[in-house]
Amino acid sequence: MVFQFLSSFFKSVDSPPVLPIVPINKCHPGVKTKFENVEKGSRLYLASNDDIDLLQSIEIRSGKTRITLDEICDLNKDGTPKYVTLEGELTIKTSNSSYKTRELTGFLYVTTRQQAENPTFLVHVIKDNATITTTASKTTVVILNTQLNSNSKNDKTPSKSSYVTDISQCSKDNLHFHWGVPSANWIDETGNQFFKTRMSLERYDLQAKLTDTTEIHFEHIEPLLIPLDYWYFIAEGPVEMTIENKYIPGQNYTTTSPNTTGLIVNDSMFKQLVVNFEHVENSTGLSGFYTSSRIEKPINVLMEHKFGIFYHNVDKIIHDQIVEWSPTKSKKLIITSSNTTPGSFYCQYFTLDADRLESENSEDIFKLEPNQKPSVFSSSPKIVAAFFFTDTSVTTVRRDPITNQVTTASASNPTIDPTGCKLGQIV
């Protein structure tokens, strides 16, 4: 992610770091790593649990300011991170050996001046665990992770990870998570969003016209494992949560409530992932998922319910958020790929009983005619789609939101999408 205010000039050798994130193991001994045109008034943070002696040997210069990294390594008494305000340029110099430099795991983060001056723009460095509380009507919180204490070079686990629990928020407010760090115009940026506590579920007719929108809110949230070096969230209204420096390996998870939402994030080696939903047999409700990805190889998302299995195929790089749902309770979610490194993807799953919906006409969502099965609806900025099933047939309708071009197809076999794709594939 490139900041307009940080077009940097780098004087060093191979793999130069690029602001706003600078891994300190990329700053080579004996060479000044220099960034020009850094905004005066921006802030520099350090996320590191590296040896304090090594941090003492790394010097930061900005205008008249000279410090070593050990001076901003610790947290303040209130748990907030220390920082240095920059004066229009940034130079980094280390006297550590090349070997010791390569062993470093921390990184620097530089904000914009606007972000530094904004009292509702917060930064937290997660060294152990932290309880984060916001009180403003809209707050941005950047999370910088440090190296996992249990991580070793031989592990195939991520080197940094957040474990988020005990999220508490008013049902009227929204909370959404984003990968990366905020850009200069971060308030309007939605392309990197991967989790939210409020969601709009759209229904369409056989002409792919919008017929109804159901607003849902998730009061119960599963513990969220986010194996990223850094990420941020935007809270609309007060929120409180606990974030730990923690990673829990495992490919199988069982939800803790029949009314819940959770998250799957893959940013490294891939293995098949399974979520088993706690549910009451024959209960009425809905379920679905919200995906966002930066993949290079195909992945498949499968939702299993009593009527069968619905497939969602992603076989190209997609940056758009796709919401896919059905008015039926799922038993299981499975994510598969034939590749061990398909790329980065994010999948928020959810399930709610009918009596938890806020819509006044929620009963209409679950009405089925004789021989009719629950439909599946999918929406994204690039495509909307609906799949209508009976015991003996399936009708698929898709519409391009930009051109409004509609395509419709039917088949007598309800397990095969008549467009020639796998059932439910979004193309």
Coordinates of C-alpha atoms in Angstrom, one line a residue:
M1 CA 0.0 0.0 0.0
V2 CA 1.6 3.3 -1.1
F3 CA 1.0 6.5 0.7
Q4 CA 0.9 9.7 -1.5
F5 CA 2.6 11.6 1.3
L6 CA 5.4 9.0 1.6
S7 CA 7.1 8.8 -1.8
S8 CA 10.3 7.6 -0.4
F9 CA 13.9 7.8 -1.6
F10 CA 15.9 4.9 -0.3
K11 CA 19.6 4.7 -0.1
S12 CA 20.7 1.1 0.6
V13 CA 21.0 -2.2 -1.1
D14 CA 18.6 -5.0 -2.1
S15 CA 14.9 -5.3 -1.1
P16 CA 14.5 -1.7 0.2
P17 CA 11.7 -1.3 2.7
V18 CA 8.8 1.0 1.8
L19 CA 6.9 3.2 4.2
P20 CA 4.7 3.1 6.1
I21 CA 6.0 -0.3 7.3
V22 CA 9.7 -0.8 7.7
P23 CA 11.0 -4.2 8.9
I24 CA 14.1 -3.4 11.0
N25 CA 15.9 -6.4 9.6
K26 CA 15.9 -4.7 6.2
C27 CA 18.1 -1.8 7.5
H28 CA 21.6 -2.9 6.6
P29 CA 24.6 -2.4 8.9
G30 CA 26.9 0.5 7.9
V31 CA 24.4 1.9 5.4
K32 CA 22.0 4.8 6.2
T33 CA 18.4 3.9 5.3
K34 CA 17.0 7.3 4.4
F35 CA 13.4 8.3 3.6
E36 CA 12.8 11.8 2.3
N37 CA 9.5 13.8 2.0
V38 CA 8.2 12.2 5.2
E39 CA 5.4 14.5 6.5
K40 CA 6.4 16.8 9.3
G41 CA 4.3 15.9 12.3
S42 CA 3.8 12.2 11.4
R43 CA 4.5 9.6 14.1
L44 CA 6.9 6.7 14.2
Y45 CA 5.9 3.6 16.2
L46 CA 7.9 0.4 16.9
A47 CA 6.4 -3.0 17.2
S48 CA 9.1 -5.3 18.6
N49 CA 10.0 -7.7 21.4
D50 CA 13.6 -8.1 20.1
D51 CA 16.5 -8.0 22.5
I52 CA 16.9 -4.6 24.0
D53 CA 20.7 -4.5 23.4
L54 CA 20.1 -4.9 19.7
L55 CA 17.5 -2.1 19.7
Q56 CA 20.0 0.2 21.4
S57 CA 22.2 -0.2 18.4
I58 CA 19.6 1.1 15.9
E59 CA 19.5 4.9 15.7
I60 CA 16.6 7.0 14.3
R61 CA 17.2 10.5 13.1
S62 CA 14.6 13.1 12.1
G63 CA 15.5 16.7 12.0
K64 CA 17.1 17.5 15.4
T65 CA 15.6 14.4 17.0
R66 CA 18.0 11.4 17.6
I67 CA 16.9 8.4 19.5
T68 CA 17.7 4.7 19.6
L69 CA 14.9 2.2 19.2
D70 CA 15.0 0.9 22.8
E71 CA 13.6 4.3 23.8
I72 CA 10.3 3.6 22.1
C73 CA 10.2 -0.1 22.6
D74 CA 8.3 -0.2 25.9
L75 CA 4.6 0.6 26.5
N76 CA 3.5 3.5 28.6
K77 CA 1.8 2.8 32.0
D78 CA -1.6 3.1 30.4
G79 CA -0.7 0.4 27.8
T80 CA -0.4 2.8 24.9
P81 CA 2.8 2.6 22.8
K82 CA 5.6 5.1 22.8
Y83 CA 6.4 7.0 19.6
V84 CA 8.5 9.8 18.2
T85 CA 7.2 12.7 16.2
L86 CA 9.0 13.1 12.9
E87 CA 10.3 16.4 11.5
G88 CA 10.1 15.9 7.7
E89 CA 12.7 13.2 7.1
L90 CA 13.7 9.8 8.5
T91 CA 17.1 8.1 8.6
I92 CA 17.8 4.7 10.2
K93 CA 21.3 3.5 11.0
T94 CA 22.3 0.3 12.8
S95 CA 25.6 -0.9 14.2
N96 CA 24.5 -4.5 14.7
S97 CA 26.2 -7.2 12.6
S98 CA 24.5 -8.5 9.5
Y99 CA 23.8 -11.8 11.3
K100 CA 22.1 -10.1 14.3
T101 CA 20.2 -7.8 12.0
R102 CA 18.7 -10.7 10.1
E103 CA 17.5 -12.2 13.4
L104 CA 15.4 -9.1 14.2
T105 CA 11.6 -9.5 14.0
G106 CA 10.2 -6.1 14.7
F107 CA 9.0 -3.3 12.4
L108 CA 8.5 0.4 12.3
Y109 CA 5.1 2.1 11.4
V110 CA 4.8 5.7 10.2
T111 CA 1.4 7.5 10.3
T112 CA 0.4 10.5 8.3
R113 CA 0.3 13.9 9.9
Q114 CA -3.5 14.0 9.7
Q115 CA -3.7 10.6 11.5
A116 CA -1.2 11.8 14.2
E117 CA -3.3 14.9 14.9
N118 CA -6.6 12.9 15.0
P119 CA -7.5 12.0 18.6
T120 CA -9.8 9.2 17.3
F121 CA -6.9 7.6 15.4
L122 CA -5.2 5.2 17.9
V123 CA -2.3 2.7 17.6
H124 CA -1.8 -0.3 19.8
V125 CA 1.3 -2.6 20.0
I126 CA 0.4 -6.1 21.2
K127 CA 3.2 -7.6 23.2
D128 CA 1.2 -9.8 25.5
N129 CA -2.4 -8.9 25.8
A130 CA -4.4 -5.7 25.9
T131 CA -7.9 -4.6 26.6
I132 CA -8.8 -1.9 24.0
T133 CA -11.7 0.5 24.8
T134 CA -13.0 3.3 22.5
T135 CA -15.6 5.9 23.4
A136 CA -15.9 8.2 20.4
S137 CA -18.6 8.0 17.8
K138 CA -16.1 6.8 15.2
T139 CA -12.6 5.5 16.0
T140 CA -9.8 3.9 14.0
V141 CA -7.5 1.5 15.9
V142 CA -4.3 0.2 14.3
I143 CA -3.1 -3.2 15.7
L144 CA 0.7 -3.9 15.4
N145 CA 1.6 -7.4 16.5
T146 CA 5.0 -8.5 17.8
Q147 CA 6.7 -11.9 17.3
L148 CA 4.9 -14.8 18.9
N149 CA 6.7 -16.1 22.0
S150 CA 6.2 -19.7 20.9
N151 CA 7.3 -19.2 17.3
S152 CA 10.4 -20.9 16.0
K153 CA 12.1 -21.0 12.6
N154 CA 10.9 -24.6 12.1
D155 CA 7.3 -23.7 12.7
K156 CA 4.9 -23.5 9.7
T157 CA 2.8 -21.2 11.9
P158 CA 2.7 -17.5 11.3
S159 CA 5.3 -15.4 13.1
K160 CA 2.7 -12.9 14.4
S161 CA -1.0 -13.2 15.3
S162 CA -3.8 -11.5 17.1
Y163 CA -6.4 -13.5 19.2
V164 CA -9.5 -11.3 19.7
T165 CA -12.1 -12.1 22.3
D166 CA -14.8 -10.5 24.4
I167 CA -16.0 -8.0 21.8
S168 CA -18.6 -5.8 23.4
Q169 CA -20.6 -3.2 21.4
C170 CA -24.1 -1.7 21.0
S171 CA -26.2 -3.5 18.5
K172 CA -26.9 -0.3 16.6
D173 CA -23.2 0.3 15.8
N174 CA -21.0 -1.3 13.3
L175 CA -17.5 -2.6 13.7
H176 CA -15.3 -3.6 10.8
F177 CA -11.8 -5.0 10.4
H178 CA -9.3 -4.3 7.6
W179 CA -6.1 -5.8 6.5
G180 CA -3.0 -3.7 6.1
V181 CA -2.6 -0.2 7.7
P182 CA -4.8 2.8 7.0
S183 CA -4.0 4.8 3.9
A184 CA -4.1 8.6 3.7
N185 CA -7.9 8.4 2.8
W186 CA -8.6 5.4 5.1
I187 CA -12.1 6.5 6.1
D188 CA -13.4 5.9 2.6
E189 CA -11.4 2.7 2.0
T190 CA -13.5 -0.5 2.0
G191 CA -11.6 -2.7 -0.5
N192 CA -9.5 -4.3 2.3
Q193 CA -12.4 -4.9 4.7
F194 CA -12.8 -8.5 5.9
F195 CA -15.1 -8.6 9.0
K196 CA -18.1 -6.7 10.2
T197 CA -20.7 -6.9 13.0
R198 CA -23.6 -5.6 10.9
M199 CA -24.5 -6.9 7.5
S200 CA -27.2 -6.4 4.9
L201 CA -28.6 -9.6 3.3
E202 CA -30.2 -9.0 -0.1
R203 CA -32.9 -11.1 -1.8
Y204 CA -33.6 -11.2 -5.5
D205 CA -36.4 -12.4 -7.8
L206 CA -36.2 -14.4 -11.1
Q207 CA -35.2 -11.2 -12.9
A208 CA -32.4 -10.6 -10.5
K209 CA -34.2 -7.5 -9.1
L210 CA -33.8 -6.6 -5.5
T211 CA -36.9 -7.6 -3.6
D212 CA -35.9 -7.3 0.1
T213 CA -33.0 -6.4 2.4
T214 CA -32.6 -7.9 5.8
E215 CA -30.3 -6.1 8.3
I216 CA -28.6 -8.4 10.8
H217 CA -26.4 -7.8 13.8
F218 CA -24.1 -10.3 15.6
E219 CA -24.4 -10.1 19.3
H220 CA -22.3 -13.3 19.8
I221 CA -18.8 -13.4 18.2
E222 CA -16.5 -16.4 18.3
P223 CA -12.9 -15.8 19.3
L224 CA -11.2 -14.4 16.2
L225 CA -7.7 -15.6 15.2
I226 CA -6.1 -13.0 12.9
P227 CA -2.6 -14.3 11.8
L228 CA -1.4 -11.0 10.4
D229 CA 1.6 -8.7 11.2
Y230 CA -0.7 -5.7 11.4
W231 CA -4.3 -4.8 10.7
Y232 CA -6.9 -2.2 11.9
F233 CA -10.5 -1.8 12.8
I234 CA -13.0 1.1 12.6
A235 CA -15.6 1.2 15.4
E236 CA -18.7 3.2 14.9
G237 CA -19.6 3.9 18.5
P238 CA -18.0 2.7 21.7
V239 CA -16.4 -0.8 21.7
E240 CA -14.3 -2.9 24.0
M241 CA -12.3 -6.1 23.2
T242 CA -9.3 -8.1 24.4
I243 CA -6.4 -8.8 22.0
E244 CA -3.7 -11.3 22.8
N245 CA -0.4 -12.1 21.2
K246 CA -1.5 -15.6 20.5
Y247 CA -1.9 -18.3 17.8
I248 CA -4.0 -21.5 18.1
P249 CA -3.2 -24.1 15.4
G250 CA -5.9 -26.3 14.1
Q251 CA -8.1 -26.9 11.1
N252 CA -11.3 -27.9 12.8
Y253 CA -13.5 -25.5 14.9
T254 CA -16.9 -25.9 16.5
T255 CA -18.9 -22.8 17.2
T256 CA -20.0 -22.0 20.8
S257 CA -23.5 -20.7 19.9
P258 CA -26.3 -21.4 17.4
N259 CA -26.4 -17.6 16.8
T260 CA -22.9 -16.4 16.0
T261 CA -20.3 -15.2 13.6
G262 CA -16.6 -16.1 13.3
L263 CA -13.7 -15.7 11.0
I264 CA -11.2 -17.7 9.0
V265 CA -8.0 -16.0 7.9
N266 CA -5.3 -17.7 5.8
D267 CA -2.2 -15.9 4.9
S268 CA 0.4 -18.7 4.8
M269 CA 0.5 -22.5 4.2
F270 CA -3.0 -23.8 3.6
K271 CA -4.7 -26.9 5.0
Q272 CA -8.4 -27.8 4.7
L273 CA -10.4 -25.8 7.2
V274 CA -13.7 -26.9 8.8
V275 CA -16.2 -25.1 11.0
N276 CA -18.9 -27.2 12.6
F277 CA -22.0 -25.1 13.5
E278 CA -23.8 -25.7 16.8
H279 CA -27.4 -26.0 15.8
V280 CA -30.8 -27.5 16.8
E281 CA -32.1 -30.0 14.3
N282 CA -34.9 -28.6 12.0
S283 CA -34.5 -25.1 13.5
T284 CA -35.5 -22.2 11.3
G285 CA -32.9 -19.6 10.5
L286 CA -30.3 -18.5 8.0
S287 CA -26.5 -18.9 7.4
G288 CA -23.9 -17.7 5.1
F289 CA -20.4 -16.2 4.6
Y290 CA -18.7 -13.0 3.7
T291 CA -15.5 -13.5 1.7
S292 CA -12.6 -11.2 0.7
S293 CA -9.5 -12.4 -1.0
R294 CA -6.2 -11.7 -2.7
I295 CA -5.7 -15.2 -4.1
E296 CA -3.6 -16.6 -7.0
K297 CA -4.8 -20.2 -6.9
P298 CA -8.4 -21.5 -6.6
I299 CA -10.2 -22.1 -3.3
N300 CA -13.7 -23.5 -2.6
V301 CA -16.1 -22.6 0.1
L302 CA -18.7 -25.3 0.9
M303 CA -21.8 -24.8 3.1
E304 CA -23.4 -28.1 4.2
H305 CA -27.1 -28.1 5.3
K306 CA -29.9 -30.6 5.4
F307 CA -30.8 -30.0 1.7
G308 CA -27.2 -30.7 0.5
I309 CA -24.0 -28.8 -0.1
F310 CA -23.7 -25.4 -1.8
Y311 CA -20.3 -24.5 -3.5
H312 CA -18.7 -21.1 -3.8
N313 CA -15.7 -21.2 -6.2
V314 CA -13.1 -18.5 -6.3
D315 CA -10.6 -19.1 -9.1
K316 CA -9.1 -15.7 -9.8
I317 CA -7.9 -12.7 -7.9
I318 CA -10.9 -11.0 -6.3
H319 CA -10.7 -7.9 -4.2
D320 CA -14.4 -7.4 -3.8
Q321 CA -16.4 -8.4 -0.8
I322 CA -18.9 -11.2 -1.5
V323 CA -21.9 -11.9 0.8
E324 CA -23.5 -15.2 0.2
W325 CA -26.4 -16.6 2.3
S326 CA -29.4 -18.9 2.4
P327 CA -32.5 -19.0 4.6
T328 CA -31.5 -22.3 6.1
K329 CA -29.3 -23.3 9.0
S330 CA -26.0 -24.8 8.0
K331 CA -24.3 -27.7 9.7
K332 CA -20.8 -27.2 8.5
L333 CA -18.5 -24.9 6.5
I334 CA -15.5 -26.3 4.6
I335 CA -12.8 -24.4 2.8
T336 CA -10.6 -26.5 0.4
S337 CA -7.9 -25.8 -2.1
S338 CA -5.7 -28.1 -4.3
N339 CA -2.8 -25.7 -3.6
T340 CA -0.8 -25.2 -0.4
T341 CA -0.2 -21.5 -1.1
P342 CA -3.4 -20.2 -2.8
G343 CA -2.8 -16.7 -1.4
S344 CA -4.5 -14.5 1.3
F345 CA -8.2 -15.0 1.9
Y346 CA -10.7 -14.0 4.6
C347 CA -14.0 -15.7 5.3
Q348 CA -16.5 -14.5 7.9
Y349 CA -19.1 -17.1 8.5
F350 CA -22.5 -16.6 10.3
T351 CA -25.6 -18.3 11.4
L352 CA -28.8 -16.9 13.1
D353 CA -32.1 -18.3 14.2
A354 CA -35.2 -16.7 12.7
D355 CA -36.3 -15.1 15.9
R356 CA -33.0 -13.1 16.1
L357 CA -33.7 -11.1 12.9
E358 CA -34.6 -7.4 13.1
S359 CA -36.7 -7.4 9.9
E360 CA -40.4 -6.9 10.3
N361 CA -41.1 -9.3 7.4
S362 CA -38.7 -12.0 8.4
E363 CA -41.3 -14.7 8.2
D364 CA -41.4 -14.2 4.4
I365 CA -37.8 -15.1 4.2
F366 CA -38.4 -18.7 5.3
K367 CA -41.7 -19.4 3.4
L368 CA -41.4 -22.4 1.0
E369 CA -43.8 -23.6 -1.6
P370 CA -44.4 -27.3 -2.0
N371 CA -41.3 -29.0 -3.5
Q372 CA -39.3 -25.8 -3.1
K373 CA -36.0 -25.7 -1.3
P374 CA -34.2 -22.7 0.2
S375 CA -32.7 -20.3 -2.3
V376 CA -29.2 -19.0 -2.2
F377 CA -28.4 -15.3 -2.8
S378 CA -25.0 -13.7 -3.5
S379 CA -24.1 -10.1 -3.9
S380 CA -20.9 -8.1 -4.5
P381 CA -19.9 -4.9 -6.4
K382 CA -19.3 -7.0 -9.5
I383 CA -22.2 -9.5 -9.6
V384 CA -25.4 -10.4 -8.0
A385 CA -26.8 -13.9 -8.3
A386 CA -29.7 -16.0 -7.1
F387 CA -30.2 -19.8 -7.2
F388 CA -33.8 -21.1 -7.0
F389 CA -34.2 -24.8 -6.2
T390 CA -37.0 -27.3 -6.3
D391 CA -36.8 -31.1 -5.7
T392 CA -36.2 -31.6 -9.5
S393 CA -34.7 -28.4 -10.9
V394 CA -32.6 -25.3 -10.4
T395 CA -32.9 -21.9 -11.9
T396 CA -29.9 -19.5 -11.9
V397 CA -30.1 -15.8 -12.5
R398 CA -27.2 -13.4 -12.5
R399 CA -27.0 -9.6 -13.0
D400 CA -24.1 -7.2 -13.6
P401 CA -24.7 -4.3 -11.3
I402 CA -22.9 -1.9 -13.7
T403 CA -24.5 -2.9 -17.0
N404 CA -27.6 -4.4 -15.6
Q405 CA -27.2 -7.3 -18.0
V406 CA -29.1 -10.3 -16.8
T407 CA -28.5 -14.0 -17.6
T408 CA -30.8 -16.8 -16.7
A409 CA -30.5 -20.6 -17.1
S410 CA -32.4 -23.6 -15.8
A411 CA -31.6 -27.3 -15.5
S412 CA -33.5 -30.4 -14.4
N413 CA -30.7 -31.6 -12.2
P414 CA -30.7 -29.5 -9.1
T415 CA -27.1 -30.4 -8.2
I416 CA -25.6 -28.9 -11.4
D417 CA -25.5 -25.2 -12.1
P418 CA -27.0 -24.8 -15.7
T419 CA -24.4 -22.2 -16.6
G420 CA -21.8 -24.9 -16.8
C421 CA -20.1 -23.9 -13.5
K422 CA -20.1 -25.8 -10.3
L423 CA -23.3 -25.2 -8.3
G424 CA -23.2 -21.7 -6.8
Q425 CA -19.9 -20.7 -8.5
I426 CA -19.6 -16.9 -8.7
V427 CA -17.9 -15.9 -12.0

